[in-house]
XYZ file of C-alpha atoms in Angstrom:
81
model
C 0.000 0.000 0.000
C 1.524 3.244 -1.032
C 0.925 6.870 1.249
C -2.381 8.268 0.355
C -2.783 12.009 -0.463
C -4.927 12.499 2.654
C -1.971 10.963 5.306
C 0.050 13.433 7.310
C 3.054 12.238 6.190
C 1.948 13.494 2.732
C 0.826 16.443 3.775
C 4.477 17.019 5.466
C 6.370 16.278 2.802
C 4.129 18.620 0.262
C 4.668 21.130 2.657
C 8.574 20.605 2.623
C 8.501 20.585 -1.353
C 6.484 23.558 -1.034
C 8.791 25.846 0.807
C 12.050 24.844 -0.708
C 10.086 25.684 -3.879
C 9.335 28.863 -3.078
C 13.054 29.571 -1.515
C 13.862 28.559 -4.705
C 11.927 30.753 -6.872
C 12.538 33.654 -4.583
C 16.542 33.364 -5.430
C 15.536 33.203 -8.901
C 13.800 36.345 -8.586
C 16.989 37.691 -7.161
C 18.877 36.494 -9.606
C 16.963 38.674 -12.371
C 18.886 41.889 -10.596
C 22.186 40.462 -10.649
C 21.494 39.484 -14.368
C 20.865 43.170 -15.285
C 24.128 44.445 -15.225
C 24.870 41.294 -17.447
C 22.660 42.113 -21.143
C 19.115 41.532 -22.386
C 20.340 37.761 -22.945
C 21.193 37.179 -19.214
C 17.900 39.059 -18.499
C 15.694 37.252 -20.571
C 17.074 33.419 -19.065
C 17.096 34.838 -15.764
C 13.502 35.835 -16.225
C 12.279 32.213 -17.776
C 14.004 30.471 -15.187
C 12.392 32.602 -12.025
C 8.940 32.023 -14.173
C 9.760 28.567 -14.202
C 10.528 28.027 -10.645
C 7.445 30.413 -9.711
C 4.756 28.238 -11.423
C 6.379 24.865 -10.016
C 5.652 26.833 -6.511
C 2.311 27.990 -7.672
C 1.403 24.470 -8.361
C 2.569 23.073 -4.627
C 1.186 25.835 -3.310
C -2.371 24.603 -5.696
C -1.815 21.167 -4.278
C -1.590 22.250 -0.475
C -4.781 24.290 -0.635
C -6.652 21.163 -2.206
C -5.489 19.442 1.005
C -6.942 21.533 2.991
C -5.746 25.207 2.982
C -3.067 27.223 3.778
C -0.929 25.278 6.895
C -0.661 27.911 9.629
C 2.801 29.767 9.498
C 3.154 29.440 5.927
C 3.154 32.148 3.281
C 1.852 31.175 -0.599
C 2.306 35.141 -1.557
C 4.022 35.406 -4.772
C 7.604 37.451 -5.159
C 7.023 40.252 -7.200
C 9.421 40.840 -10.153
């Protein structure tokens, strides 16, 4: 029998994937300023790769809310560009 969706041990580990997810796609973010002084080219893959990272957090952040909401202590706002 595998873990079902519903188990807390699920729900733990979404929330772990969750937050190193958005860690992640917050350094991304940064990572579009330090690209800047770089060219349009270092720009523009900056910018895909923070979108990137941004909707794989957007979708564990979609996941955790159909599990039951937002876990207390835990922030799904979105970086802002």
């Amino acid at each position: 029998m595998g873990v079902t969706v519903n188990s807390p041990i699920a729900h733990a580990e979404l929330i772990a994937t969750f937050k190193r997810a958005e860690a992640d796609a917050a350094h991304k973010f940064g990572l579009i300023k330090a690209a800047a002084n770089k060219g349009p080219k270092a720009i523009q893959a900056a910018t895909e790769t923070a979108a990137k990272a941004a909707k794989r957090r957007d979708s564990f952040a979609k996941k955790l809310d159909i599990l039951g909401g937002e876990p207390q202590g835990l922030s799904v706002a979105k970086p802002t560009a």
